[in-house]
Amino acid sequence: MTTSYQLKRADFIFKYENDWEKILSKCISRTPQELINELISSELKGRGGAGFPTGLKWKLAAEVVDATKYVICNADEGEPGTFKDREILSMVPYKVLTGMAVCGYVIGAKEGYIYLRGEYFFLQPELNKAIREFEYYCKGINLDFTIRIFMGSGAYICGEETALFESMEGKRGEPRNKPPFPSSYGYMGKPTVINNVETLAHTYTIFKYGAKRFYDLGVQYSRGSKLFSVSGDTPKPGIYELELGMSLADFVDEFGDGDTKAVQVGGASGFLVPRKRFDETAIGFQGKLTGISLPTGGSMMLFNSSRSMFNVLDNYLEFFREESCGQCTPCRVGCQQLLMGIKAVKRGEKNAKYLDKLLRLTETMKLTAKCGLGQSVANSFSSIVENFREEMIY
Amino acid sequence: MVKKIKISINGIFVEVEDGTTILDAARKAGVIIPTLCFHKDLCIAGNCRVCVVEVAGQKRLAAACATPCEEEMEIFTNSLNVLHSRKQIIELLLSEHNADCTSCFKNGNCELQKLASDYKILKQDFIRLVPFKNYTIDKYSPSIIKDDSKCIRCQRCVRTCAELQGVNALTVAYKGDLMKITTFFEKPMNDVVCSTCGQCINHCPTGALVERNYIEKVWDAISDKTKHVVVQTAPAVRVGLGEELGLGQGVRVTGKMVAALKRLGFDAVMDTDFTADLTIMEEGTELLMRLKAVLVDHDPAVKLPMATSCSPGWIKYIEHLFPDYLDHLSTCKSPQQMFGALAKTYYAKARNLDPETIVSVSIMPCTAKKFEAARPEMHDSGYRDVDYVLTTRELAIMIKQAGIDFMKLDDMHFDRLMGESTGAAVIFGATGGVMEAALRTVYELVTGRDVPFENLNITPVRGMDGVKEASIKIENPLKEWAFLDGVELKCAVAHGLVNAKKVMDSIISGQANYHFIEFMACPGGCLGGGGQPIPTSPEIRLKRAKAIYAEDEGMPLRKSHQNPEIIKIYKDFLGKPLSEKSHHLLHTQYTARKRY
Amino acid sequence: MNPVTDLIKSLADQHGRSRHNLLPILQGVVEQEKYLSEYSMIEIARELDLPASEVYGTATFYSFLEYKKMGRYIIRICKTITCSMKGKNQVLLAIQDMLKIGVGETTPDGTFSLLQTNCLGFCHKAPAMLVNNEVFTDLTPEKVREILRMYMNKKKEGGSYDN
Amino acid sequence: MINITINNKVIQVEEGTTIFEAAKQHGVLIPHFCYMENVHQIGSCRICVVEVEGGKTLMASCVTEVKEGMIVHTNSERVRDVRKVIYELMLSDHPKECLSCWRNQNCELQDLGNLIQISEFRYEGAKSKDIIDTSSPSIVRDSSKCILCRRCVTVCNDIQGVGLMNPHHRGFSTFIGPSEDELLGESVCTNCVQCVLVCPVGALKEKDSTAIVWEALYDKTKTIVVQTAPAVRAALGEVFGYEPGMLVTGKMASALHELGFNYVFDTNFAADLTIMEEGSEFLGRVKNAITAPGKNDVLPMITSCSPGWIKFIEHRYPDQLSNLSSCKSPHMMLGALTKTYFAEKMNIDPANIYVVSVMPCTAKKFEITRPEMFNNGLADVDAVITTRELGRMIKDAGIDFRNLPDGEFDSPLGLSSGAADIFGTTGGVMEAALRTVYELVTGRELPANNLHITPLEGLDRIKTAELKIENPLPEFSFLAEVTVKVAVTSGLLGAAELLNEIKKGTSPYHFIEIMGCPGGCISGGGQPRPVNDAIRTKRLEAIYREDEGKLLRKSHENQDIMMLYHDFLGVPLGHKSHELLHTVYTRRSKN
């Protein structure tokens, strides 16, 4: 099965398709159960980074009895190094809209929202046009489904699903306690399905070409293709659709500049992989691949040997310190301590052993933080400090 | 029938109702989980993360206060992971906390201090964040001091201000490292909608919110031989003070308190209860006048329902949020201010003292009284009516400072002239008490008979329900009150400003047609006031209320108009209720304020 | 009547007066006024029957909702690592040099405000910046000077307060 | 009687009373700091100053005696101002890190802050050098927190007679401790840690052992055994807010089980065993002295249960070591038995057994590190935690102590008699020994009211008793008409007195019990703070209550002890006993 580790390009997301009306009509002629089964058998997992099975998510929301439900498309793409959603929404918006409408049909929701980050304000006019056209068609086929854009205002944490609901409800975007989960208690306390832009776009592919076609791509536990936002020290930055399960070594061969020292997979909240581990690292969701398998929202930042990993970490931690919502202790204070801690070590005010104390702190943050932000600070911190300890020290 | 589920906590099996949080289940099983942001009075936040526990099969730890139990859950409150994480979280909290305990007002009664001492965080490795931040200490309010360097962002104050009081003076602002608890545009507490009720102080686990204390000022006055220092004590103080001095909750210490005040060196120790009785006389008469004006004269300028005005937190609240409804307020000053005005007139004259030399101190369960005493209207005696207001907590500190062995004190009585009171005055300290006291007197004035409740206990207005209603039908009144025959006097009682808002909203929307409403700013009335001992909880407030009613039942006189000193003051000084002198000294007016 | 009051009224009419309409209204005010003044927050609070402190608390959470007076053109330059790697600092220096202001400041004539922001989502075309809602990518010191000159001219020609 | 006026109140007190005591008797509390009950006062902290009318300066109330007609104000403006300044000056040289101090919430300096209420520091003065000495297995000394009240000096010199803690240098450079370069771990310190009990702040503290115990508890490969000393049950409750003198034996056993200890044994079992061994040893020595003088007959024999005392005699009276009983202290005996008798019985590899002792004592932390206390390369006891540390562990674990049901100790090392309980107090070992020895010798019960030898009870420094033996059993006929003279002391100053007598050859006694801490184990260095005579008395009463409440009151009646001798040890002083239960002592330098 070594072949599946190789880099394989795919072309589904951005493929020009002018048949969305047909796909939508076809979908709503099937029963919701059929559609859910189709999704489940495709093994599509959320493309925002966490990798929750999409079919299951729809199923859970469909099972809850409530007259009002919501479908939300999470376009608060704030992870540093990620820019695929912007491209999807500007190139193939109707795929996303179709995905939302089908989801609405499946779970019984009549309202959909696209939570668009404030930085993408300029997408609004085009997207609104697409929505108007789309809603017009829905009305035509008697599908009661409306979509509205909700603009964010510059807060990374609002990408966290419950924080996003809070934000839409006009409050501070602070994550809620879980449980209850969105499938039973989401936006306005109603059952809600919230999916990433890319995930919704993939559902279009699945509903059009069938689950089999999607399932055949990728490897076990990580099926299908995925968009990767490639940036940093690379001769060809941009967005690429690749099959999941590739090894990082192959990826670097293709996109590296020949001097790649490390790759940050998954943005600031992801992991840093040093050169010596490229071979044993595969890109996909946690599963039984040999070596390490890393989930990702699609951000791939490459660093060559001229880059100081201290600066990278410093930049990430500064980002987290600012973007933490500030409500829970481990994240609010922890991020400040990590940032000040590595600076103190770098300046020689604290000795290198202090890094171990900080590593222990990230462990605590991972265990106890209220939401994914605080929990994932540990990822980049520990992977960078463990692999480039010498660069952190005075 | 609520479903029962079985869980195990540290290997102990317990059965709990579906929906119970892990924290409650653990308490049931005799397992203590430490908490900080959790408070019984408030909604669940789950943000301090001190209460994290391990649930078998879950990767991450769960916040016990916010996680409901599920069938067959296996919970460990004490695993290595939990212990390590909890310790580190406390360490993190300490790193952003200004830990100058020895100069902190909350020293010895601080939840963070206790947590740190229980978990013995002996090494502070983390970088201290306090010196790197520009913390502000807001000292502008006459009632409350807010010190951000001691704040641990548990948001208990914010939830108190919004949920219990509906004031929303405090809010969470900014995010990340800048996140802080502040007011609208970071204005001083004195410039915003804050009612100065002090409930935030009662709920703050640390010393970030404390009352502005006037202990030194009072000591100076006592030491000054040229001054005659008069002190008055509010009804609720006598059922709270004991808690600060090591006695149990709900223990009455009236006699010991008086003895302690004398030992402290006050020249006269008198009772706010006296003016509480006086309030009933004035306010009761005012109510009857208003009823007459509305029912007989149809005077559109006179408004009903009439609202009580004893609670300065409530006064400031209505001035901010319902400035158009100020004419519903009784014009009576609060008992404290009546006392202050009389101390420098009636008392000075009777004792042949120069009012200039009198320093009037009051001991209150309340922080809003500090604000009230500083209002410009409160100078009717020609001087500032009340010079210093101390909370129950401050009095306890003074007693400790003076080295008084409180337990060994013999009971003493208040001094004459303004020290006599009735049971009706005592119950001013509990929610519903003013209403009950007023009805006891008004009913008797109108009908000549006792109020028709067993043992004078008007039970419908007692208890801890947020809004209570009662009505009394007046039958066979005395001749001069004939117009009230058959009138059903409708009353309501609200405590906690969020309940006050509910009642106000129902008045504005026209749903309610009460005649008389008692409003108290703090949950439970004065006994749960912002100046009372910390901690507070529904159970503690209930115990204090019980003590208040027990004090009432033990009094020989239980109706305000029976108080011999009240009869004397009307005879010697005031004339009759609502006389010109009364109007000058005992009544006031109100100011509309801004809404933020 | 204050024009902001009218604006807030019409925004409230358009979006609704529930709590969940707060964000669009705040955004609407910021789009027009560039920032939320004390006055506008009080007006919004009154219009939506919310406590003013809550409006303040919510607004300060979002970095695009400014609560200090801002210039007509708000420059937000991306400070994420990829942009830093591609010469963001030189670009920033060029802007500071040209406008004679530091980060977080506004030019005395109230034309430009300079801010840094987190990832704009243009890492493949780093460095990137936003001027109000317009994106500029692949910046160099020369290019950014040109862009600023364009805005300066625009101001001279137009002078009105539309974007 | 003398008449004085305090705060405008005329009172009568005895001549010679200090102002402080006079005020206290009449319900006026004066804040104080260096003051210690029942010892001479030094008046160094000046917090207790009061104003005496006619006096130019304020006077320290703890050292000023009352005079006829004195008019005292304890709370005048001057007093309050001065008090505040003194307090601030104290703080100016104190690290204000309350929340990371082990004495947080149990600190007299902190309490004083609560009383005095300062809101800002006006004096940010120089800071003393901070010396942190962690060399001792029992004590950590942190000079940065020391406020020079000299309570530890008083206790180390005047009560314990060790004379290690002393002031050095002068002026601002003054510091308290052993001399400049001397480390506590290498000094004559007996590890009795009475100094920690009196230290008002966090300058002296016990060495923490909870961390290693937690680690062991989480190690699933180990069988964790815990044992608790008699005095712990009479004081542990204080940590959880009970009044002093509350017995919490059952709750303590439950709490230990909940903490995750696999077996909860009782040091009292080994106390009974000690009586068997020590009693036999005593009878042997007396027999030799009477029948075959000159051979192994060193009298008086002195008890060896208190490791603080042992270290003291090793340093100070190395020539008298042969007077010591060769018995190990009870918890070492139990440790040794756990890793042999119990291991065999349960078929557990002794290397996988981890023994923790809960002791009222910090000297035990030193004792377990002595090389003699290892058997086959395994320590008899692996860790010692104090009563305070156990309290903290229970709090850490979130156990609701007050609502625990009563639990039981585990077999086979958990049963004990009342004689073992009274080991916890001064005079207890002697009483327990006499109960058994007398009965062994005469076949009759000890002729004392309710088995209590009242002259040996109480807090007096040196207590003596005589016991005439009449009609002994035939095998002990050599004891007929012999009057056995015994003495009991607690606190090392009394020990020195008795030892000097022995040294001079004038000691009339046959048997002496010596405990390192005043009052015995009930006020050991590891017990909850504060400790004073009132609290000692309450704990002491609790111990006797426990004794009297038991069916078994004599060590030799303990059937588990009988079983142990039957199954494993053979006879008292047998070969196995000598190997496991007895030890030798080391001569140590005098300073």
PDB file of C-alpha atoms in Angstrom, chain D residues 477-573:
ATOM      1  CA  SER D 477      11.657 -14.039  93.632  1.00  0.00           C
ATOM      2  CA  PHE D 478      14.800 -11.925  93.414  1.00  0.00           C
ATOM      3  CA  LEU D 479      12.523  -8.930  93.141  1.00  0.00           C
ATOM      4  CA  ALA D 480      10.710  -9.519  96.384  1.00  0.00           C
ATOM      5  CA  GLU D 481      10.427  -6.382  98.478  1.00  0.00           C
ATOM      6  CA  VAL D 482      12.383  -4.409  95.897  1.00  0.00           C
ATOM      7  CA  THR D 483      11.116  -0.868  95.431  1.00  0.00           C
ATOM      8  CA  VAL D 484      11.311  -0.005  91.774  1.00  0.00           C
ATOM      9  CA  LYS D 485      12.018   3.698  91.293  1.00  0.00           C
ATOM     10  CA  VAL D 486      11.064   5.310  88.051  1.00  0.00           C
ATOM     11  CA  ALA D 487      11.265   8.786  86.594  1.00  0.00           C
ATOM     12  CA  VAL D 488       9.608  10.410  83.623  1.00  0.00           C
ATOM     13  CA  THR D 489      10.556  13.558  81.808  1.00  0.00           C
ATOM     14  CA  SER D 490       9.636  15.258  78.589  1.00  0.00           C
ATOM     15  CA  GLY D 491      11.523  18.055  76.940  1.00  0.00           C
ATOM     16  CA  LEU D 492      15.242  17.791  76.646  1.00  0.00           C
ATOM     17  CA  LEU D 493      16.090  20.181  79.458  1.00  0.00           C
ATOM     18  CA  GLY D 494      14.654  17.706  81.946  1.00  0.00           C
ATOM     19  CA  ALA D 495      16.487  14.918  80.164  1.00  0.00           C
ATOM     20  CA  ALA D 496      19.770  16.731  80.698  1.00  0.00           C
ATOM     21  CA  GLU D 497      19.032  17.060  84.411  1.00  0.00           C
ATOM     22  CA  LEU D 498      18.433  13.332  84.795  1.00  0.00           C
ATOM     23  CA  LEU D 499      21.455  12.460  82.687  1.00  0.00           C
ATOM     24  CA  ASN D 500      23.732  14.640  84.764  1.00  0.00           C
ATOM     25  CA  GLU D 501      22.604  12.667  87.809  1.00  0.00           C
ATOM     26  CA  ILE D 502      23.402   9.415  86.069  1.00  0.00           C
ATOM     27  CA  LYS D 503      26.765  10.753  85.028  1.00  0.00           C
ATOM     28  CA  LYS D 504      27.541  11.685  88.592  1.00  0.00           C
ATOM     29  CA  GLY D 505      26.343   8.266  89.733  1.00  0.00           C
ATOM     30  CA  THR D 506      23.675   9.692  91.982  1.00  0.00           C
ATOM     31  CA  SER D 507      20.648   8.597  90.019  1.00  0.00           C
ATOM     32  CA  PRO D 508      18.320   6.599  92.286  1.00  0.00           C
ATOM     33  CA  TYR D 509      16.186   5.305  89.452  1.00  0.00           C
ATOM     34  CA  HIS D 510      15.822   1.911  87.837  1.00  0.00           C
ATOM     35  CA  PHE D 511      13.872   2.981  84.828  1.00  0.00           C
ATOM     36  CA  ILE D 512      13.488   6.361  83.132  1.00  0.00           C
ATOM     37  CA  GLU D 513      11.185   7.448  80.343  1.00  0.00           C
ATOM     38  CA  ILE D 514      12.414  10.351  78.294  1.00  0.00           C
ATOM     39  CA  MET D 515      10.497  12.079  75.490  1.00  0.00           C
ATOM     40  CA  GLY D 516      12.110  14.721  73.318  1.00  0.00           C
ATOM     41  CA  CYS D 517       9.137  17.059  73.213  1.00  0.00           C
ATOM     42  CA  PRO D 518       7.488  18.801  76.170  1.00  0.00           C
ATOM     43  CA  GLY D 519       4.356  16.827  76.969  1.00  0.00           C
ATOM     44  CA  GLY D 520       5.438  13.866  74.884  1.00  0.00           C
ATOM     45  CA  CYS D 521       4.333  13.000  71.374  1.00  0.00           C
ATOM     46  CA  ILE D 522       1.018  14.883  71.704  1.00  0.00           C
ATOM     47  CA  SER D 523       2.933  18.098  71.204  1.00  0.00           C
ATOM     48  CA  GLY D 524       5.566  16.744  68.900  1.00  0.00           C
ATOM     49  CA  GLY D 525       7.102  18.913  66.226  1.00  0.00           C
ATOM     50  CA  GLY D 526       4.788  17.486  63.608  1.00  0.00           C
ATOM     51  CA  GLN D 527       1.513  18.255  65.336  1.00  0.00           C
ATOM     52  CA  PRO D 528      -0.942  20.968  64.290  1.00  0.00           C
ATOM     53  CA  ARG D 529      -0.206  24.483  65.391  1.00  0.00           C
ATOM     54  CA  PRO D 530      -0.650  26.257  67.720  1.00  0.00           C
ATOM     55  CA  VAL D 531       0.472  24.277  70.747  1.00  0.00           C
ATOM     56  CA  ASN D 532       0.229  25.546  74.301  1.00  0.00           C
ATOM     57  CA  ASP D 533      -0.361  23.959  77.676  1.00  0.00           C
ATOM     58  CA  ALA D 534      -4.132  24.218  77.382  1.00  0.00           C
ATOM     59  CA  ILE D 535      -4.082  22.359  74.092  1.00  0.00           C
ATOM     60  CA  ARG D 536      -1.530  19.840  75.389  1.00  0.00           C
ATOM     61  CA  THR D 537      -3.829  19.078  78.305  1.00  0.00           C
ATOM     62  CA  LYS D 538      -6.802  18.559  76.015  1.00  0.00           C
ATOM     63  CA  ARG D 539      -4.874  16.183  73.766  1.00  0.00           C
ATOM     64  CA  LEU D 540      -3.563  14.375  76.811  1.00  0.00           C
ATOM     65  CA  GLU D 541      -7.060  13.884  78.144  1.00  0.00           C
ATOM     66  CA  ALA D 542      -8.119  12.542  74.795  1.00  0.00           C
ATOM     67  CA  ILE D 543      -5.349   9.981  74.867  1.00  0.00           C
ATOM     68  CA  TYR D 544      -6.392   8.744  78.296  1.00  0.00           C
ATOM     69  CA  ARG D 545      -9.982   8.654  77.100  1.00  0.00           C
ATOM     70  CA  GLU D 546      -8.944   6.391  74.272  1.00  0.00           C
ATOM     71  CA  ASP D 547      -7.086   4.164  76.723  1.00  0.00           C
ATOM     72  CA  GLU D 548      -9.981   3.874  79.122  1.00  0.00           C
ATOM     73  CA  GLY D 549     -12.431   3.157  76.353  1.00  0.00           C
ATOM     74  CA  LYS D 550     -10.636  -0.024  75.371  1.00  0.00           C
ATOM     75  CA  LEU D 551     -11.347  -3.527  76.555  1.00  0.00           C
ATOM     76  CA  LEU D 552      -7.688  -4.412  76.322  1.00  0.00           C
ATOM     77  CA  ARG D 553      -5.599  -2.183  78.514  1.00  0.00           C
ATOM     78  CA  LYS D 554      -2.412  -4.187  78.880  1.00  0.00           C
ATOM     79  CA  SER D 555       0.050  -4.915  76.131  1.00  0.00           C
ATOM     80  CA  HIS D 556       0.572  -8.581  76.915  1.00  0.00           C
ATOM     81  CA  GLU D 557      -3.152  -9.212  76.505  1.00  0.00           C
ATOM     82  CA  ASN D 558      -3.085  -8.219  72.832  1.00  0.00           C
ATOM     83  CA  GLN D 559      -3.830 -11.497  71.047  1.00  0.00           C
ATOM     84  CA  ASP D 560      -2.251 -10.362  67.776  1.00  0.00           C
ATOM     85  CA  ILE D 561       1.002  -9.830  69.695  1.00  0.00           C
ATOM     86  CA  MET D 562       0.694 -13.322  71.070  1.00  0.00           C
ATOM     87  CA  MET D 563       0.104 -14.622  67.565  1.00  0.00           C
ATOM     88  CA  LEU D 564       3.137 -12.738  66.305  1.00  0.00           C
ATOM     89  CA  TYR D 565       5.368 -14.350  68.923  1.00  0.00           C
ATOM     90  CA  HIS D 566       3.797 -17.692  68.256  1.00  0.00           C
ATOM     91  CA  ASP D 567       4.027 -17.580  64.494  1.00  0.00           C
ATOM     92  CA  PHE D 568       7.144 -15.586  63.877  1.00  0.00           C
ATOM     93  CA  LEU D 569       9.264 -14.077  66.594  1.00  0.00           C
ATOM     94  CA  GLY D 570       9.381 -16.883  69.146  1.00  0.00           C
ATOM     95  CA  VAL D 571      10.031 -15.187  72.462  1.00  0.00           C
ATOM     96  CA  PRO D 572      10.777 -11.613  73.512  1.00  0.00           C
ATOM     97  CA  LEU D 573      14.472 -10.842  73.017  1.00  0.00           C
TER      98      LEU D 573
END
